Each structure stands twice: as structure tokens, then as C-alpha cells.
Tab-separated table of C-alpha atoms and ligand atoms in Angstrom:
chain	number	residue	atom	x	y	z
A	17	MET	CA	-5.329	11.159	-28.932
A	18	GLU	CA	-4.932	12.249	-25.283
A	19	ASN	CA	-1.979	10.740	-23.480
A	20	VAL	CA	-2.632	8.636	-20.439
A	21	GLN	CA	0.497	9.285	-18.394
A	22	THR	CA	0.671	5.889	-16.759
A	23	LYS	CA	-1.273	3.448	-18.814
A	24	LYS	CA	-4.355	2.496	-16.823
A	25	THR	CA	-6.615	-0.492	-17.300
A	26	VAL	CA	-10.376	-0.003	-17.295
A	27	LEU	CA	-13.117	-2.634	-17.311
A	28	VAL	CA	-16.351	-1.650	-19.068
A	29	THR	CA	-19.214	-4.048	-18.417
A	30	GLY	CA	-21.621	-4.563	-21.330
A	31	GLY	CA	-19.506	-3.552	-24.317
A	32	THR	CA	-22.268	-4.870	-26.600
A	33	GLY	CA	-24.617	-2.062	-25.551
A	34	PHE	CA	-25.231	1.381	-27.040
A	35	LEU	CA	-23.523	3.241	-24.175
A	36	GLY	CA	-21.028	0.448	-23.441
A	37	GLY	CA	-19.751	0.511	-27.043
A	38	HIS	CA	-19.271	4.285	-27.063
A	39	THR	CA	-17.529	4.140	-23.679
A	40	VAL	CA	-15.063	1.491	-24.878
A	41	LEU	CA	-14.471	3.615	-27.998
A	42	GLN	CA	-13.595	6.769	-26.036
A	43	LEU	CA	-11.323	4.924	-23.637
A	44	LEU	CA	-9.395	3.343	-26.541
A	45	GLN	CA	-9.179	6.730	-28.259
A	46	GLN	CA	-7.642	8.118	-25.064
A	47	GLY	CA	-5.014	5.384	-24.848
A	48	TYR	CA	-6.360	3.219	-22.042
A	49	ASP	CA	-6.064	-0.549	-21.862
A	50	VAL	CA	-9.664	-1.701	-21.984
A	51	LYS	CA	-11.349	-4.926	-20.968
A	52	THR	CA	-15.021	-5.447	-21.658
A	53	THR	CA	-17.499	-8.060	-20.551
A	54	LEU	CA	-20.145	-9.593	-22.769
A	55	ARG	CA	-22.700	-12.276	-22.079
A	56	SER	CA	-21.409	-14.312	-24.961
A	57	LEU	CA	-18.111	-14.062	-26.801
A	58	ALA	CA	-20.130	-14.726	-29.955
A	59	LYS	CA	-21.065	-11.023	-29.803
A	60	LYS	CA	-17.436	-9.894	-30.027
A	61	ASP	CA	-17.720	-9.050	-33.716
A	62	THR	CA	-20.587	-6.633	-33.040
A	63	ILE	CA	-18.317	-4.594	-30.783
A	64	LEU	CA	-15.386	-4.748	-33.175
A	65	LYS	CA	-17.603	-3.498	-36.012
A	66	ALA	CA	-18.837	-0.577	-33.878
A	67	LEU	CA	-15.316	0.366	-32.842
A	68	GLU	CA	-14.092	0.191	-36.430
A	69	GLU	CA	-16.919	2.494	-37.422
A	70	GLY	CA	-15.748	4.799	-34.643
A	71	GLY	CA	-12.272	4.903	-36.220
A	72	ILE	CA	-10.322	2.300	-34.209
A	73	THR	CA	-7.876	0.291	-36.301
A	74	ASP	CA	-5.609	-1.173	-33.628
A	75	PHE	CA	-7.327	-3.525	-31.174
A	76	SER	CA	-4.238	-4.591	-29.260
A	77	ASN	CA	-5.361	-2.624	-26.162
A	78	LEU	CA	-8.744	-4.349	-25.997
A	79	SER	CA	-9.695	-7.690	-24.485
A	80	PHE	CA	-12.988	-9.506	-23.953
A	81	ILE	CA	-14.309	-11.658	-21.173
A	82	GLU	CA	-17.592	-13.520	-20.855
A	83	ALA	CA	-19.647	-12.611	-17.765
A	84	ASP	CA	-23.368	-12.475	-16.992
A	85	LEU	CA	-24.876	-10.297	-14.264
A	86	THR	CA	-26.970	-13.259	-13.108
A	87	SER	CA	-23.968	-15.478	-12.387
A	88	GLY	CA	-20.884	-15.206	-10.187
A	89	ASN	CA	-18.678	-16.726	-12.889
A	90	ASN	CA	-15.700	-14.771	-14.180
A	91	TRP	CA	-16.242	-11.457	-12.383
A	92	ASP	CA	-13.030	-11.883	-10.361
A	93	GLU	CA	-11.162	-12.555	-13.567
A	94	ALA	CA	-12.852	-9.608	-15.303
A	95	VAL	CA	-11.773	-7.005	-12.734
A	96	LYS	CA	-8.278	-8.481	-12.194
A	97	GLY	CA	-5.568	-5.901	-12.896
A	98	CYS	CA	-8.070	-3.075	-13.438
A	99	ASP	CA	-7.545	0.401	-12.019
A	100	TYR	CA	-11.131	1.420	-12.704
A	101	VAL	CA	-14.426	-0.301	-13.493
A	102	LEU	CA	-17.259	1.351	-15.407
A	103	HIS	CA	-20.312	-0.767	-14.646
A	104	VAL	CA	-22.619	0.061	-17.547
A	105	ALA	CA	-24.446	-3.244	-18.156
A	106	SER	CA	-28.008	-3.610	-16.889
A	107	PRO	CA	-31.123	-5.042	-18.549
A	108	PHE	CA	-32.937	-2.319	-20.521
A	109	PRO	CA	-35.801	-3.854	-22.526
A	110	ALA	CA	-38.210	-1.755	-24.623
A	111	GLN	CA	-41.110	-3.301	-22.699
A	112	ASP	CA	-41.291	-4.202	-19.043
A	113	PRO	CA	-41.525	-7.959	-18.297
A	114	LYS	CA	-44.501	-9.315	-16.320
A	115	ASP	CA	-42.236	-10.251	-13.443
A	116	GLU	CA	-40.269	-7.208	-12.225
A	117	ASN	CA	-37.616	-9.516	-10.768
A	118	GLU	CA	-36.428	-10.311	-14.287
A	119	LEU	CA	-34.912	-6.823	-14.234
A	120	ILE	CA	-34.412	-6.134	-10.539
A	121	ILE	CA	-32.366	-9.247	-9.786
A	122	PRO	CA	-29.762	-8.880	-12.546
A	123	ALA	CA	-29.536	-5.099	-12.006
A	124	ARG	CA	-29.070	-5.308	-8.218
A	125	ASP	CA	-27.162	-8.581	-7.873
A	126	GLY	CA	-25.043	-7.757	-10.929
A	127	ALA	CA	-24.012	-4.406	-9.432
A	128	LEU	CA	-23.151	-6.097	-6.131
A	129	ARG	CA	-21.104	-8.790	-7.907
A	130	VAL	CA	-19.138	-6.106	-9.762
A	131	LEU	CA	-18.584	-4.066	-6.578
A	132	LYS	CA	-17.488	-7.046	-4.466
A	133	ALA	CA	-15.095	-8.312	-7.110
A	134	SER	CA	-13.711	-4.767	-7.562
A	135	ARG	CA	-13.182	-4.301	-3.821
A	136	ASP	CA	-11.434	-7.642	-3.500
A	137	ALA	CA	-9.197	-6.926	-6.496
A	138	GLY	CA	-8.096	-3.495	-5.198
A	139	VAL	CA	-9.813	-1.467	-7.934
A	140	LYS	CA	-9.605	2.260	-7.134
A	141	ARG	CA	-13.037	3.382	-8.245
A	142	VAL	CA	-16.211	1.976	-9.779
A	143	VAL	CA	-18.462	4.252	-11.813
A	144	LEU	CA	-21.980	2.830	-11.912
A	145	THR	CA	-24.423	3.708	-14.674
A	146	SER	CA	-27.649	4.315	-12.846
A	147	SER	CA	-30.394	6.420	-14.419
A	148	PHE	CA	-32.629	9.428	-13.902
A	149	ALA	CA	-35.096	6.585	-13.218
A	150	ALA	CA	-33.520	6.395	-9.749
A	151	VAL	CA	-33.949	10.143	-9.218
A	152	GLY	CA	-37.233	11.475	-10.479
A	153	TYR	CA	-40.114	8.977	-10.627
A	154	SER	CA	-42.196	9.227	-7.508
A	155	LYS	CA	-42.467	12.882	-6.576
A	156	ASN	CA	-45.007	15.473	-7.568
A	157	ILE	CA	-43.321	17.145	-10.521
A	158	ALA	CA	-45.119	20.469	-10.382
A	159	ASP	CA	-42.526	23.257	-10.252
A	160	HIS	CA	-39.853	20.871	-9.010
A	161	ILE	CA	-36.418	20.833	-10.584
A	162	PHE	CA	-34.934	17.416	-9.854
A	163	THR	CA	-31.367	17.278	-8.527
A	164	GLU	CA	-29.060	14.582	-7.186
A	165	GLU	CA	-30.708	15.047	-3.773
A	166	ASP	CA	-33.889	13.427	-5.117
A	167	TRP	CA	-34.586	9.705	-5.019
A	168	THR	CA	-37.334	7.644	-6.577
A	169	ASP	CA	-39.269	5.910	-3.801
A	170	ILE	CA	-38.912	2.149	-4.243
A	171	ASN	CA	-42.096	1.586	-2.258
A	172	ALA	CA	-44.170	3.475	-4.845
A	173	GLU	CA	-45.965	1.678	-7.728
A	174	LEU	CA	-43.265	1.729	-10.372
A	175	PRO	CA	-42.559	0.149	-13.739
A	176	ALA	CA	-40.029	-2.692	-13.413
A	177	TYR	CA	-37.160	-0.919	-15.202
A	178	ILE	CA	-37.435	2.179	-13.024
A	179	LYS	CA	-37.539	0.057	-9.904
A	180	SER	CA	-34.589	-2.048	-11.056
A	181	LYS	CA	-32.377	1.015	-11.506
A	182	THR	CA	-33.413	2.527	-8.175
A	183	VAL	CA	-32.932	-0.694	-6.215
A	184	ALA	CA	-29.564	-1.333	-7.890
A	185	GLU	CA	-28.228	2.139	-7.128
A	186	LYS	CA	-29.459	2.097	-3.529
A	187	SER	CA	-27.898	-1.330	-2.975
A	188	ALA	CA	-24.622	-0.115	-4.449
A	189	TRP	CA	-24.393	2.861	-2.056
A	190	GLU	CA	-25.305	0.615	0.893
A	191	PHE	CA	-22.589	-1.830	-0.077
A	192	ILE	CA	-19.980	0.943	-0.320
A	193	GLU	CA	-20.974	2.325	3.059
A	194	LYS	CA	-21.010	-0.983	4.913
A	195	GLU	CA	-18.575	-3.229	3.076
A	196	GLY	CA	-16.704	-1.053	0.570
A	197	ASN	CA	-13.448	-1.119	2.543
A	198	GLY	CA	-12.086	1.944	0.738
A	199	LEU	CA	-13.448	1.187	-2.727
A	200	GLU	CA	-14.705	4.448	-4.267
A	201	LEU	CA	-18.048	4.707	-6.029
A	202	SER	CA	-19.345	7.386	-8.331
A	203	VAL	CA	-22.753	7.174	-10.024
A	204	ILE	CA	-24.046	8.628	-13.286
A	205	ASN	CA	-27.810	9.174	-13.670
A	206	PRO	CA	-28.474	9.754	-17.364
A	207	VAL	CA	-31.810	10.837	-18.779
A	208	GLY	CA	-32.835	9.423	-22.200
A	209	ILE	CA	-29.639	8.635	-24.082
A	210	PHE	CA	-29.511	9.473	-27.797
A	211	GLY	CA	-26.714	10.396	-30.228
A	212	PRO	CA	-25.113	8.412	-33.013
A	213	VAL	CA	-25.533	4.671	-33.446
A	214	ILE	CA	-22.294	2.860	-34.215
A	215	GLY	CA	-22.097	-0.678	-35.580
A	216	GLY	CA	-25.883	-0.913	-35.694
A	217	ILE	CA	-26.114	-1.096	-31.858
A	218	THR	CA	-29.317	0.637	-30.786
A	219	SER	CA	-31.106	0.668	-27.439
A	220	ALA	CA	-34.656	0.874	-26.106
A	221	SER	CA	-34.486	4.699	-25.912
A	222	LEU	CA	-33.599	4.981	-29.601
A	223	ASP	CA	-36.070	2.304	-30.661
A	224	ILE	CA	-38.947	4.044	-28.888
A	225	ALA	CA	-38.258	7.753	-29.225
A	226	VAL	CA	-36.384	7.991	-32.536
A	227	SER	CA	-37.286	4.967	-34.684
A	228	GLY	CA	-40.817	4.916	-33.211
A	229	ILE	CA	-41.438	8.561	-34.145
A	230	LEU	CA	-39.754	8.408	-37.564
A	231	ASN	CA	-41.466	5.190	-38.672
A	232	GLY	CA	-44.848	6.330	-37.387
A	233	THR	CA	-45.522	3.601	-34.807
A	234	MET	CA	-45.559	6.345	-32.149
A	235	ASN	CA	-49.018	7.795	-32.715
A	236	GLN	CA	-49.642	9.796	-29.557
A	237	THR	CA	-47.615	11.981	-27.234
A	238	PRO	CA	-47.137	10.318	-23.849
A	239	PRO	CA	-47.962	12.757	-21.016
A	240	PHE	CA	-44.392	13.464	-19.930
A	241	THR	CA	-41.262	15.185	-21.047
A	242	MET	CA	-37.864	13.579	-21.082
A	243	GLY	CA	-34.397	14.882	-20.629
A	244	VAL	CA	-32.139	14.172	-23.590
A	245	VAL	CA	-28.414	13.494	-23.541
A	246	ASP	CA	-25.920	12.440	-26.195
A	247	VAL	CA	-24.277	9.029	-25.749
A	248	ARG	CA	-20.863	10.613	-26.470
A	249	ASP	CA	-21.372	12.960	-23.510
A	250	VAL	CA	-22.524	10.111	-21.275
A	251	ALA	CA	-19.377	8.135	-22.121
A	252	ASP	CA	-17.355	11.291	-21.432
A	253	ILE	CA	-18.974	11.930	-18.052
A	254	HIS	CA	-18.204	8.341	-16.999
A	255	ILE	CA	-14.523	8.946	-17.737
A	256	LYS	CA	-14.586	12.327	-15.978
A	257	ALA	CA	-16.251	10.744	-12.920
A	258	MET	CA	-13.680	7.937	-12.990
A	259	LEU	CA	-10.803	10.410	-12.728
A	260	HIS	CA	-12.000	13.462	-10.819
A	261	PRO	CA	-10.957	13.458	-7.138
A	262	ASP	CA	-14.227	15.114	-6.120
A	263	ALA	CA	-16.456	12.592	-7.906
A	264	ALA	CA	-16.004	9.807	-5.325
A	265	GLY	CA	-19.151	9.322	-3.267
A	266	GLU	CA	-21.232	11.481	-5.614
A	267	ARG	CA	-24.041	10.935	-8.095
A	268	PHE	CA	-24.390	13.107	-11.200
A	269	ILE	CA	-27.464	13.701	-13.349
A	270	ALA	CA	-26.382	13.588	-16.999
A	271	THR	CA	-28.692	15.686	-19.136
A	272	SER	CA	-28.394	18.409	-21.754
A	273	ASP	CA	-30.168	21.675	-21.026
A	274	ASP	CA	-33.982	21.598	-21.136
A	275	VAL	CA	-36.460	18.787	-21.731
A	276	MET	CA	-38.692	17.644	-24.611
A	277	SER	CA	-41.994	15.906	-25.203
A	278	PHE	CA	-42.353	13.376	-28.027
A	279	TYR	CA	-44.307	16.091	-29.864
A	280	ASP	CA	-41.231	18.363	-29.619
A	281	VAL	CA	-39.025	15.568	-30.979
A	282	ALA	CA	-41.382	14.986	-33.930
A	283	GLU	CA	-41.426	18.726	-34.679
A	284	LEU	CA	-37.631	18.866	-34.570
A	285	PHE	CA	-37.352	16.010	-37.085
A	286	LYS	CA	-39.996	17.544	-39.368
A	287	LYS	CA	-38.212	20.884	-39.383
A	288	GLU	CA	-34.597	19.756	-39.565
A	289	ARG	CA	-34.888	16.428	-41.410
A	290	PRO	CA	-37.946	16.604	-43.689
A	291	GLN	CA	-36.357	13.910	-45.858
A	292	TYR	CA	-36.913	11.322	-43.092
A	293	SER	CA	-40.206	12.653	-41.807
A	294	SER	CA	-42.888	11.410	-44.208
A	295	ASN	CA	-44.109	8.687	-41.800
A	296	ILE	CA	-44.292	10.866	-38.682
A	297	GLN	CA	-47.801	10.895	-37.212
A	298	ASN	CA	-49.585	14.038	-36.105
A	299	LEU	CA	-48.677	14.166	-32.431
A	300	GLU	CA	-50.387	16.587	-30.029
A	301	PRO	CA	-48.432	18.943	-27.776
A	302	ILE	CA	-48.723	18.334	-24.034
A	303	GLY	CA	-49.490	20.782	-21.262
A	304	LYS	CA	-46.790	22.482	-19.218
A	305	GLU	CA	-48.046	20.606	-16.140
A	306	PHE	CA	-46.441	17.463	-17.578
A	307	TYR	CA	-43.029	19.078	-17.918
A	308	LYS	CA	-40.575	17.270	-15.694
A	309	GLN	CA	-37.364	19.220	-15.234
A	310	MET	CA	-33.942	18.259	-13.973
A	311	SER	CA	-30.661	20.061	-13.324
A	312	ASN	CA	-27.225	19.364	-14.797
A	313	LYS	CA	-25.524	22.002	-12.668
A	314	LYS	CA	-23.621	19.576	-10.454
A	315	ALA	CA	-21.972	17.740	-13.355
A	316	LYS	CA	-21.136	21.010	-15.082
A	317	THR	CA	-19.692	22.567	-11.929
A	318	ILE	CA	-17.746	19.690	-10.398
A	319	LEU	CA	-16.735	17.770	-13.498
A	320	SER	CA	-16.557	20.679	-15.996
A	321	TRP	CA	-18.834	18.564	-18.175
A	322	THR	CA	-20.171	20.330	-21.281
A	323	PRO	CA	-22.968	18.315	-22.915
A	324	ARG	CA	-24.097	18.800	-26.497
A	325	SER	CA	-27.586	20.164	-27.106
A	326	ARG	CA	-30.640	17.904	-27.105
A	327	GLU	CA	-31.196	18.785	-30.778
A	328	GLU	CA	-27.703	17.659	-31.762
A	329	ALA	CA	-28.154	14.382	-29.856
A	330	LEU	CA	-31.498	13.558	-31.475
A	331	LEU	CA	-30.490	14.566	-34.998
A	332	ALA	CA	-27.317	12.472	-34.705
A	333	SER	CA	-29.504	9.467	-33.811
A	334	ALA	CA	-31.853	10.098	-36.721
A	335	ASP	CA	-28.992	10.559	-39.181
A	336	SER	CA	-27.180	7.418	-38.098
A	337	LEU	CA	-30.376	5.337	-38.201
A	338	MET	CA	-31.656	6.694	-41.513
A	339	ILE	CA	-28.325	6.771	-43.327
A	340	ASN	CA	-27.205	3.344	-42.042
A	341	PRO	CA	-30.595	1.698	-41.325
B	411	NAP	P1	-28.416	-1.436	-24.113
B	411	NAP	O1	-27.815	-1.136	-25.442
B	411	NAP	O2	-29.611	-2.305	-24.049
B	411	NAP	O3	-27.271	-2.020	-23.184
B	411	NAP	C1	-27.492	-2.841	-22.094
B	411	NAP	C2	-26.240	-3.659	-21.860
B	411	NAP	O4	-26.420	-4.454	-20.676
B	411	NAP	C3	-25.940	-4.646	-23.005
B	411	NAP	O5	-24.563	-4.711	-23.196
B	411	NAP	C4	-26.504	-5.953	-22.462
B	411	NAP	O6	-25.901	-7.101	-23.005
B	411	NAP	C5	-26.130	-5.801	-20.999
B	411	NAP	N1	-26.878	-6.739	-20.168
B	411	NAP	C6	-28.224	-6.807	-19.994
B	411	NAP	N2	-28.525	-7.840	-19.176
B	411	NAP	C7	-27.349	-8.427	-18.844
B	411	NAP	C8	-26.984	-9.551	-18.050
B	411	NAP	N3	-27.902	-10.299	-17.424
B	411	NAP	N4	-25.682	-9.852	-17.933
B	411	NAP	C9	-24.732	-9.128	-18.572
B	411	NAP	N5	-25.000	-8.060	-19.350
B	411	NAP	C10	-26.297	-7.723	-19.479
B	411	NAP	O7	-28.817	-0.086	-23.391
B	411	NAP	P2	-27.961	1.209	-23.044
B	411	NAP	O8	-28.816	2.364	-23.294
B	411	NAP	O9	-26.603	1.170	-23.658
B	411	NAP	O10	-27.851	1.041	-21.471
B	411	NAP	C11	-26.609	1.059	-20.801
B	411	NAP	C12	-26.821	1.496	-19.378
B	411	NAP	O11	-27.349	2.824	-19.369
B	411	NAP	C13	-27.822	0.646	-18.592
B	411	NAP	O12	-27.351	0.549	-17.264
B	411	NAP	C14	-29.094	1.474	-18.643
B	411	NAP	O13	-29.958	1.202	-17.567
B	411	NAP	C15	-28.486	2.869	-18.540
B	411	NAP	N6	-29.353	3.953	-18.997
B	411	NAP	C16	-29.779	3.993	-20.295
B	411	NAP	C17	-30.567	5.057	-20.720
B	411	NAP	C18	-31.039	5.190	-22.147
B	411	NAP	O14	-31.879	6.051	-22.427
B	411	NAP	N7	-30.536	4.400	-23.096
B	411	NAP	C19	-30.912	6.069	-19.819
B	411	NAP	C20	-30.461	5.997	-18.493
B	411	NAP	C21	-29.659	4.938	-18.106
B	411	NAP	P3	-26.503	-7.891	-24.279
B	411	NAP	O15	-25.982	-7.154	-25.486
B	411	NAP	O16	-25.965	-9.247	-24.155
B	411	NAP	O17	-28.001	-7.820	-24.165
């Protein structure tokens, strides 16, 4: 366990989620006092089970508070006494709703609620979980390597989830610039998050790209590649961005090296995990013109972040889902 010299208190929003759970786990392992929000305290046991699976036996440094992104209730209480806030929660359904506002409103207004409450409570820094969705979804991808300089254009025709993440991140930066009053913001833009499932908590990315391929419901290769990153490295980069003096005011793409199509993922499983692969459909490779590429240089250089490989992330997901289905 790393020592935290002066014990700091960190709020993680959305401890019931795949990334939220892993983030709470790493903070507890490193000796922080951790608070986490959930929409309903009835879900507390899900988090406790995940943390136990992750090796936590002493829960005295963890507390829970009920808060919903769509309501102003309890956010002041949630951030009270916190040095840092990691705002991870945001709606991430496997399928887009008919009305995009079902995602945009909680994502944007929730982020603003968390930022306002944090500013008023004297929090030092908020780290917001945005997404590569806010970086790379409206530009011609040919020969372009996406960096933190790129922004998805919110005026383009976009799926609701992608729009919700872009609008939320833009609103967060605007708030910091105009009303932040010294509150620091750092943003993480992960690509598809994979890695081990703990406590049975999955997410849309795992359901679609790992379970969907292994159980054979994915029967064609969508015409795009995705970046892959391990949830343990995404939790780690949040903590690095929370602490590093140079991370304030910056966004960081979180991706392992290289990208993959769903065909590549299926081939990886067939080669490395033939025991799980009997239901995988015959997927077709896609052309290089569909390869969307992004850079992790900034996170590696500024934060000394060293992500696991995409293969390790995906195989860890498959193993945790197939061994503990
Ligand atoms: P997840 O498991 O679905 O987690 C989403 C979390 O947000 C859950 O804790 C969920 O709570 C919470 N949430 C949703 N709507 C809420 C609301 N109205 N009020 C309060 N909490 C709410 O997905 P995840 O992958 O861990 O996602 C975590 C973050 O990473 C999100 O910001 C997501 O956009 C971002 N991200 C994910 C990926 C990926 O590939 N997984 C990639 C890039 C960015 P409940 O348990 O109550 O539903």
C-alpha cells in the first residue's frame, strides 16, 4: 500500500459503475478516505462485493451518499470535506434512447452540479471522466491521429451518447473559465474501457465488444476501429491527474497503443482463449480507411502514465466474464 502523507479525502461519483468501482478500489488501496455517490443506497452491497473481490477487507475509510445527477439534492453534502472529486458518473446505456436529452441533460447538468458544489466547498481539483467521444467523432479520419487538440463538433449529426459527453465536457470547461473561482479541472478522455470485471459490474463497452463477440450476438464487424484501454489504467490516470501539478486545465486521451476492429478482437479471443470461442461468429476484417487512430503521448509524457496493452485489457475482460459469468 502506498502511503498518503496527509490523509486526503476523495469523492468518486458513481461507485456502482465499472470504472467508478475500480477507482474507489485503487484509492482505498492507496490509503485515501473515500466517499462515493450512488443513485440508491440499496446498491451499496454491489460496491462492497466488488471491493471485497478486489482485496479490500477494511471498509472504515469508505462512506456512501445518495445523489442523482438529475437532482440538486445532496451534492453539497457529498463534496463536503473533500480535497478532490473524481466525477465519473454519467449515463452510458448500450443503446441510445430516442430522446437525446435523456443522456445530455444528466451528463451536462450533473457535471455542472458537481463542479458548482466543489467550487463552493473549496475542493482543490475535480477530475472529470469525459470520453474519446468528445474528441474524435466529427472529423474526417483519413490519416489523422487524434490528439487532445481535437473536439467533436456538437453541431454535427451525432449519436446521443457521443453528444452527451461532448456537451458535458464543453460545459465543464466553460464553467471553470467563467465561474470556477480557482477550482482546478482536469479531464480524462478514455477510449473503450475494458479490463477485469469485479463484483459482476459490467458496462456497455464490455457488453457489446466482449460479451457480444464471445456469445455470438455480434455477427458483423462495424466499420470502425476502437482504441482499447484497461479499466485499471483509467482509474490510475484519474489519480495521476488528480495529483499532478501540470494536469490542471488539461485533457488527456487515455488509450493503450494502437487500435482494433471487432474482427481483431474476435481473432485475439480465438487465438488466445479458444476455450471461450466456440460461439464467435465469422467476422470480416475492415479496410484500413476505417482505422481511426489516437495518441496517448500527452498522458505518457506529462503524467508518466504507462497503460497495459490492448490485448491484456481484453483478455482480462474475457477471463473475468467467462470464469465468473
Ligand atoms: P457504467 O458502469 O455504466 O457506469 C456509469 C455510472 O454512472 C454508474 O455508476 C451509474 O449509476 C452512474 N449514473 C448514470 N446515470 C446517473 C444519474 N442520473 N445519476 C447518478 N449516477 C448516474 O459505465 P462506465 O464504463 O463505468 O462509465 C463510467 C464513465 O466513463 C462514464 O462517464 C462514461 O461516459 C465514461 N466512459 C466510459 C467508456 C467505456 O468504454 N466504458 C469509455 C469512455 C468514457 P447506476 O449504477 O445507478 O446506473
